[in-house]
PDB file of C-alpha atoms and ligand atoms in Angstrom:
ATOM      1  CA  UNK E  20       9.033  -5.327  -7.516  1.00  0.00           C
ATOM      2  CA  UNK E  21       7.999  -1.715  -7.318  1.00  0.00           C
ATOM      3  CA  UNK E  22      10.151   1.364  -7.860  1.00  0.00           C
ATOM      4  CA  UNK E  23      11.411   3.379  -4.874  1.00  0.00           C
ATOM      5  CA  UNK E  24       9.207   6.252  -5.994  1.00  0.00           C
ATOM      6  CA  UNK E  25       6.139   4.000  -6.112  1.00  0.00           C
ATOM      7  CA  UNK E  26       7.032   2.461  -2.753  1.00  0.00           C
ATOM      8  CA  UNK E  27       7.126   5.952  -1.243  1.00  0.00           C
ATOM      9  CA  UNK E  28       3.823   6.911  -2.868  1.00  0.00           C
ATOM     10  CA  UNK E  29       2.085   3.717  -1.680  1.00  0.00           C
ATOM     11  CA  UNK E  30       3.403   4.262   1.849  1.00  0.00           C
ATOM     12  CA  UNK E  31       2.057   7.835   1.684  1.00  0.00           C
ATOM     13  CA  UNK E  32      -1.341   6.423   0.757  1.00  0.00           C
ATOM     14  CA  UNK E  33      -1.147   3.840   3.552  1.00  0.00           C
ATOM     15  CA  UNK E  34      -0.608   6.751   5.958  1.00  0.00           C
ATOM     16  CA  UNK E  35      -3.507   8.678   4.383  1.00  0.00           C
ATOM     17  CA  UNK E  36      -5.841   5.683   4.871  1.00  0.00           C
ATOM     18  CA  UNK E  37      -4.759   5.359   8.511  1.00  0.00           C
ATOM     19  CA  UNK E  38      -5.443   9.068   8.927  1.00  0.00           C
ATOM     20  CA  UNK E  39      -8.893   8.495   7.398  1.00  0.00           C
ATOM     21  CA  UNK E  40      -9.456   5.701   9.931  1.00  0.00           C
ATOM     22  CA  UNK E  41      -8.526   8.119  12.719  1.00  0.00           C
ATOM     23  CA  UNK E  42     -10.690  10.905  11.304  1.00  0.00           C
ATOM     24  CA  UNK E  43     -13.856   8.787  11.090  1.00  0.00           C
ATOM     25  CA  UNK E  44     -13.196   7.335  14.539  1.00  0.00           C
ATOM     26  CA  UNK E  45     -12.864  10.879  15.891  1.00  0.00           C
ATOM     27  CA  UNK E  46     -16.175  11.786  14.226  1.00  0.00           C
ATOM     28  CA  UNK E  47     -17.725   8.697  15.822  1.00  0.00           C
ATOM     29  CA  UNK E  48     -16.468   9.849  19.234  1.00  0.00           C
ATOM     30  CA  UNK E  49     -17.983  13.302  18.604  1.00  0.00           C
ATOM     31  CA  UNK E  50     -21.396  11.756  17.862  1.00  0.00           C
ATOM     32  CA  UNK E  51     -21.128   9.414  20.864  1.00  0.00           C
ATOM     33  CA  UNK E  52     -20.534  12.506  22.987  1.00  0.00           C
ATOM     34  CA  UNK E  53     -23.765  14.014  21.630  1.00  0.00           C
ATOM     35  CA  UNK E  54     -25.677  10.773  22.192  1.00  0.00           C
ATOM     36  CA  UNK E  55     -26.381  10.404  18.479  1.00  0.00           C
ATOM     37  CA  UNK E  56     -25.724   6.688  18.318  1.00  0.00           C
ATOM     38  CA  UNK E  57     -26.845   6.143  14.733  1.00  0.00           C
ATOM     39  CA  UNK E  58     -24.381   8.722  13.407  1.00  0.00           C
ATOM     40  CA  UNK E  59     -21.717   7.323  15.753  1.00  0.00           C
ATOM     41  CA  UNK E  60     -22.299   3.791  14.418  1.00  0.00           C
ATOM     42  CA  UNK E  61     -22.172   5.036  10.803  1.00  0.00           C
ATOM     43  CA  UNK E  62     -18.831   6.744  11.438  1.00  0.00           C
ATOM     44  CA  UNK E  63     -17.461   3.764  13.374  1.00  0.00           C
ATOM     45  CA  UNK E  64     -18.348   1.384  10.541  1.00  0.00           C
ATOM     46  CA  UNK E  65     -16.765   3.785   8.074  1.00  0.00           C
ATOM     47  CA  UNK E  66     -13.582   3.998  10.151  1.00  0.00           C
ATOM     48  CA  UNK E  67     -13.369   0.189  10.002  1.00  0.00           C
ATOM     49  CA  UNK E  68     -13.619   0.373   6.214  1.00  0.00           C
ATOM     50  CA  UNK E  69     -10.705   2.812   6.156  1.00  0.00           C
ATOM     51  CA  UNK E  70      -8.601   0.336   8.127  1.00  0.00           C
ATOM     52  CA  UNK E  71      -9.462  -2.283   5.487  1.00  0.00           C
ATOM     53  CA  UNK E  72      -8.249   0.183   2.821  1.00  0.00           C
ATOM     54  CA  UNK E  73      -5.033   0.787   4.772  1.00  0.00           C
ATOM     55  CA  UNK E  74      -4.365  -2.943   5.054  1.00  0.00           C
ATOM     56  CA  UNK E  75      -4.938  -3.435   1.332  1.00  0.00           C
ATOM     57  CA  UNK E  76      -2.025  -1.030   0.728  1.00  0.00           C
ATOM     58  CA  UNK E  77       0.014  -2.708   3.485  1.00  0.00           C
ATOM     59  CA  UNK E  78      -0.471  -6.152   1.916  1.00  0.00           C
ATOM     60  CA  UNK E  79       0.105  -4.939  -1.636  1.00  0.00           C
ATOM     61  CA  UNK E  80       3.421  -3.248  -0.770  1.00  0.00           C
ATOM     62  CA  UNK E  81       4.591  -6.502   0.849  1.00  0.00           C
ATOM     63  CA  UNK E  82       3.370  -8.654  -2.038  1.00  0.00           C
ATOM     64  CA  UNK E  83       5.369  -6.519  -4.468  1.00  0.00           C
ATOM     65  CA  UNK E  84       8.445  -6.957  -2.282  1.00  0.00           C
ATOM     66  CA  UNK E  85       8.423  -3.336  -1.237  1.00  0.00           C
ATOM     67  CA  UNK E  86       9.029  -2.099   2.300  1.00  0.00           C
ATOM     68  CA  UNK E  87       6.144  -0.946   4.456  1.00  0.00           C
ATOM     69  CA  UNK E  88       7.156   2.112   6.456  1.00  0.00           C
ATOM     70  CA  UNK E  89       4.715   3.138   9.157  1.00  0.00           C
ATOM     71  CA  UNK E  90       4.869   6.765  10.138  1.00  0.00           C
ATOM     72  CA  UNK E  91       3.156   9.042  12.648  1.00  0.00           C
ATOM     73  CA  UNK E  92      -0.535   9.550  12.003  1.00  0.00           C
ATOM     74  CA  UNK E  93      -1.603  13.183  12.120  1.00  0.00           C
ATOM     75  CA  UNK E  94      -4.048  13.980  14.937  1.00  0.00           C
ATOM     76  CA  UNK E  95      -7.586  14.376  13.554  1.00  0.00           C
ATOM     77  CA  UNK E  96      -9.994  17.217  14.264  1.00  0.00           C
ATOM     78  CA  UNK E  97     -12.071  16.409  17.358  1.00  0.00           C
ATOM     79  CA  UNK E  98     -14.982  18.833  17.311  1.00  0.00           C
ATOM     80  CA  UNK E  99     -17.620  20.079  14.887  1.00  0.00           C
ATOM     81  CA  UNK E 100     -20.394  22.662  15.118  1.00  0.00           C
ATOM     82  CA  UNK E 101     -23.044  20.251  13.859  1.00  0.00           C
ATOM     83  CA  UNK E 102     -23.691  16.867  12.260  1.00  0.00           C
ATOM     84  CA  UNK E 103     -23.845  18.608   8.887  1.00  0.00           C
ATOM     85  CA  UNK E 104     -20.408  20.174   9.384  1.00  0.00           C
ATOM     86  CA  UNK E 105     -18.924  16.779  10.298  1.00  0.00           C
ATOM     87  CA  UNK E 106     -20.373  15.118   7.177  1.00  0.00           C
ATOM     88  CA  UNK E 107     -19.295  18.039   4.979  1.00  0.00           C
ATOM     89  CA  UNK E 108     -15.766  17.554   6.332  1.00  0.00           C
ATOM     90  CA  UNK E 109     -16.072  13.845   5.563  1.00  0.00           C
ATOM     91  CA  UNK E 110     -17.029  14.631   1.954  1.00  0.00           C
ATOM     92  CA  UNK E 111     -14.082  17.042   1.572  1.00  0.00           C
ATOM     93  CA  UNK E 112     -11.854  14.324   2.937  1.00  0.00           C
ATOM     94  CA  UNK E 113     -13.171  11.758   0.441  1.00  0.00           C
ATOM     95  CA  UNK E 114     -12.665  14.205  -2.438  1.00  0.00           C
ATOM     96  CA  UNK E 115      -9.076  14.689  -1.246  1.00  0.00           C
ATOM     97  CA  UNK E 116      -8.538  10.902  -1.150  1.00  0.00           C
ATOM     98  CA  UNK E 117      -9.986  10.592  -4.660  1.00  0.00           C
ATOM     99  CA  UNK E 118      -7.391  13.132  -5.870  1.00  0.00           C
ATOM    100  CA  UNK E 119      -4.603  11.153  -4.137  1.00  0.00           C
ATOM    101  CA  UNK E 120      -5.748   7.892  -5.736  1.00  0.00           C
ATOM    102  CA  UNK E 121      -5.894   9.555  -9.152  1.00  0.00           C
ATOM    103  CA  UNK E 122      -2.304  10.779  -8.703  1.00  0.00           C
ATOM    104  CA  UNK E 123      -1.226   7.243  -7.844  1.00  0.00           C
ATOM    105  CA  UNK E 124      -2.924   5.968 -11.003  1.00  0.00           C
ATOM    106  CA  UNK E 125      -1.033   8.645 -12.985  1.00  0.00           C
ATOM    107  CA  UNK E 126       2.254   7.477 -11.450  1.00  0.00           C
ATOM    108  CA  UNK E 127       1.519   3.826 -12.244  1.00  0.00           C
ATOM    109  CA  UNK E 128       0.852   4.830 -15.862  1.00  0.00           C
ATOM    110  CA  UNK E 129       4.071   6.888 -16.041  1.00  0.00           C
ATOM    111  CA  UNK E 130       6.045   3.915 -14.745  1.00  0.00           C
ATOM    112  CA  UNK E 131       4.183   1.314 -16.863  1.00  0.00           C
ATOM    113  CA  UNK E 132       3.528  -0.470 -13.561  1.00  0.00           C
ATOM    114  CA  UNK E 133       0.535  -2.505 -14.723  1.00  0.00           C
ATOM    115  CA  UNK E 134       0.152  -4.508 -11.495  1.00  0.00           C
ATOM    116  CA  UNK E 135      -0.152  -1.349  -9.380  1.00  0.00           C
ATOM    117  CA  UNK E 136      -2.426   0.178 -12.000  1.00  0.00           C
ATOM    118  CA  UNK E 137      -4.718  -2.860 -11.754  1.00  0.00           C
ATOM    119  CA  UNK E 138      -4.603  -2.863  -7.923  1.00  0.00           C
ATOM    120  CA  UNK E 139      -5.654   0.803  -7.855  1.00  0.00           C
ATOM    121  CA  UNK E 140      -8.778   0.264  -9.979  1.00  0.00           C
ATOM    122  CA  UNK E 141     -10.616  -1.094  -6.914  1.00  0.00           C
ATOM    123  CA  UNK E 142      -9.919   2.215  -5.151  1.00  0.00           C
ATOM    124  CA  UNK E 143     -11.009   4.278  -8.160  1.00  0.00           C
ATOM    125  CA  UNK E 144     -14.396   2.513  -8.060  1.00  0.00           C
ATOM    126  CA  UNK E 145     -14.572   2.616  -4.267  1.00  0.00           C
ATOM    127  CA  UNK E 146     -14.084   6.394  -4.188  1.00  0.00           C
ATOM    128  CA  UNK E 147     -17.151   6.892  -6.392  1.00  0.00           C
ATOM    129  CA  UNK E 148     -19.199   4.996  -3.807  1.00  0.00           C
ATOM    130  CA  UNK E 149     -17.502   6.651  -0.824  1.00  0.00           C
ATOM    131  CA  UNK E 150     -18.281  10.156  -2.064  1.00  0.00           C
ATOM    132  CA  UNK E 151     -21.867   9.156  -2.921  1.00  0.00           C
ATOM    133  CA  UNK E 152     -22.723   7.612   0.471  1.00  0.00           C
ATOM    134  CA  UNK E 153     -21.395  10.620   2.396  1.00  0.00           C
ATOM    135  CA  UNK E 154     -23.229  13.004   0.058  1.00  0.00           C
ATOM    136  CA  UNK E 155     -26.484  11.030   0.601  1.00  0.00           C
ATOM    137  CA  UNK E 156     -26.314  11.722   4.347  1.00  0.00           C
ATOM    138  CA  UNK E 157     -25.515  15.411   3.677  1.00  0.00           C
ATOM    139  CA  UNK E 158     -28.616  15.706   1.467  1.00  0.00           C
ATOM    140  CA  UNK E 159     -30.741  14.045   4.179  1.00  0.00           C
ATOM    141  CA  UNK E 160     -29.322  16.388   6.830  1.00  0.00           C
ATOM    142  CA  UNK E 161     -30.135  19.403   4.673  1.00  0.00           C
ATOM    143  CA  UNK E 162     -33.658  18.101   4.111  1.00  0.00           C
ATOM    144  CA  UNK E 163     -34.549  17.314   7.721  1.00  0.00           C
ATOM    145  CA  UNK E 164     -32.688  20.227   9.277  1.00  0.00           C
ATOM    146  CA  UNK E 165     -29.587  19.879  11.351  1.00  0.00           C
ATOM    147  CA  UNK E 166     -31.256  20.110  14.773  1.00  0.00           C
ATOM    148  CA  UNK E 167     -34.373  18.893  16.550  1.00  0.00           C
ATOM    149  CA  UNK E 168     -36.726  16.014  15.730  1.00  0.00           C
ATOM    150  CA  UNK E 169     -35.518  15.591  12.132  1.00  0.00           C
ATOM    151  CA  UNK E 170     -31.973  15.000  13.295  1.00  0.00           C
ATOM    152  CA  UNK E 171     -33.200  12.541  15.925  1.00  0.00           C
ATOM    153  CA  UNK E 172     -35.203  10.557  13.345  1.00  0.00           C
ATOM    154  CA  UNK E 173     -32.302  10.457  10.897  1.00  0.00           C
ATOM    155  CA  UNK E 174     -30.041   9.266  13.714  1.00  0.00           C
ATOM    156  CA  UNK E 175     -32.461   6.421  14.466  1.00  0.00           C
ATOM    157  CA  UNK E 176     -32.675   5.526  10.789  1.00  0.00           C
ATOM    158  CA  UNK E 177     -28.888   5.328  10.485  1.00  0.00           C
ATOM    159  CA  UNK E 178     -28.833   3.244  13.644  1.00  0.00           C
ATOM    160  CA  UNK E 179     -31.223   0.756  12.043  1.00  0.00           C
ATOM    161  CA  UNK E 180     -29.490   0.619   8.649  1.00  0.00           C
ATOM    162  CA  UNK E 181     -25.784   0.675   9.594  1.00  0.00           C
ATOM    163  CA  UNK E 182     -24.194  -2.738   9.968  1.00  0.00           C
ATOM    164  CA  UNK E 183     -22.428  -3.135  13.317  1.00  0.00           C
ATOM    165  CA  UNK E 184     -18.765  -2.127  13.362  1.00  0.00           C
ATOM    166  CA  UNK E 185     -16.599  -5.201  13.059  1.00  0.00           C
ATOM    167  CA  UNK E 186     -13.840  -5.310  15.658  1.00  0.00           C
ATOM    168  CA  UNK E 187     -12.200  -8.328  13.978  1.00  0.00           C
ATOM    169  CA  UNK E 188      -8.957  -7.874  12.069  1.00  0.00           C
ATOM    170  CA  UNK E 189      -9.873  -6.698   8.563  1.00  0.00           C
ATOM    171  CA  UNK E 190      -9.460  -9.195   5.718  1.00  0.00           C
TER     172      UNK E 190
HETATM  173 FE1  LIG K 230     -12.919   6.736   2.496  1.00  0.00          FE
HETATM  174  O1  LIG K 230     -11.768   5.845   1.262  1.00  0.00           O
HETATM  175 FE2  LIG K 230     -10.193   5.167   1.974  1.00  0.00          FE
HETATM  176  O2  LIG K 230      -9.584   6.809   2.445  1.00  0.00           O
END
């Protein structure tokens, strides 16, 4: 069992992960619109990962005999001035999620909820990677310049190195 307060907090995080899914999908749509298919694929794959995160919270709440409560998902931003601005937004978003996960860890410690504490460790580690991979693309964008041939080459590189988005139900 989980406390009512923890149930609420985990449902908040479930909503935040669904919002992240929406945000990355919206970024993918932006890049599709600009015919930058490598960036679009990167964002699409990342949106799929966010759905996996959301479902981890969904399953965990159920396993602990809590009640999943799905709520409205805030509409994401739909336009950016450049690829760099989109990725900088993505990094800010990941830093925000890291802060949310850390608050959840604090709550699990306060409540001596060891099972939730253990469950959250995967997310603590994941956020380190999430921030790093977004920052890598930002550094590349700064290096090659945000327009012109450099952007085109980076787009092609991402296209070649991004695994295809998986439309199957996440595990
Ligand atoms: Fe991008 O890590 Fe979940 O939200």
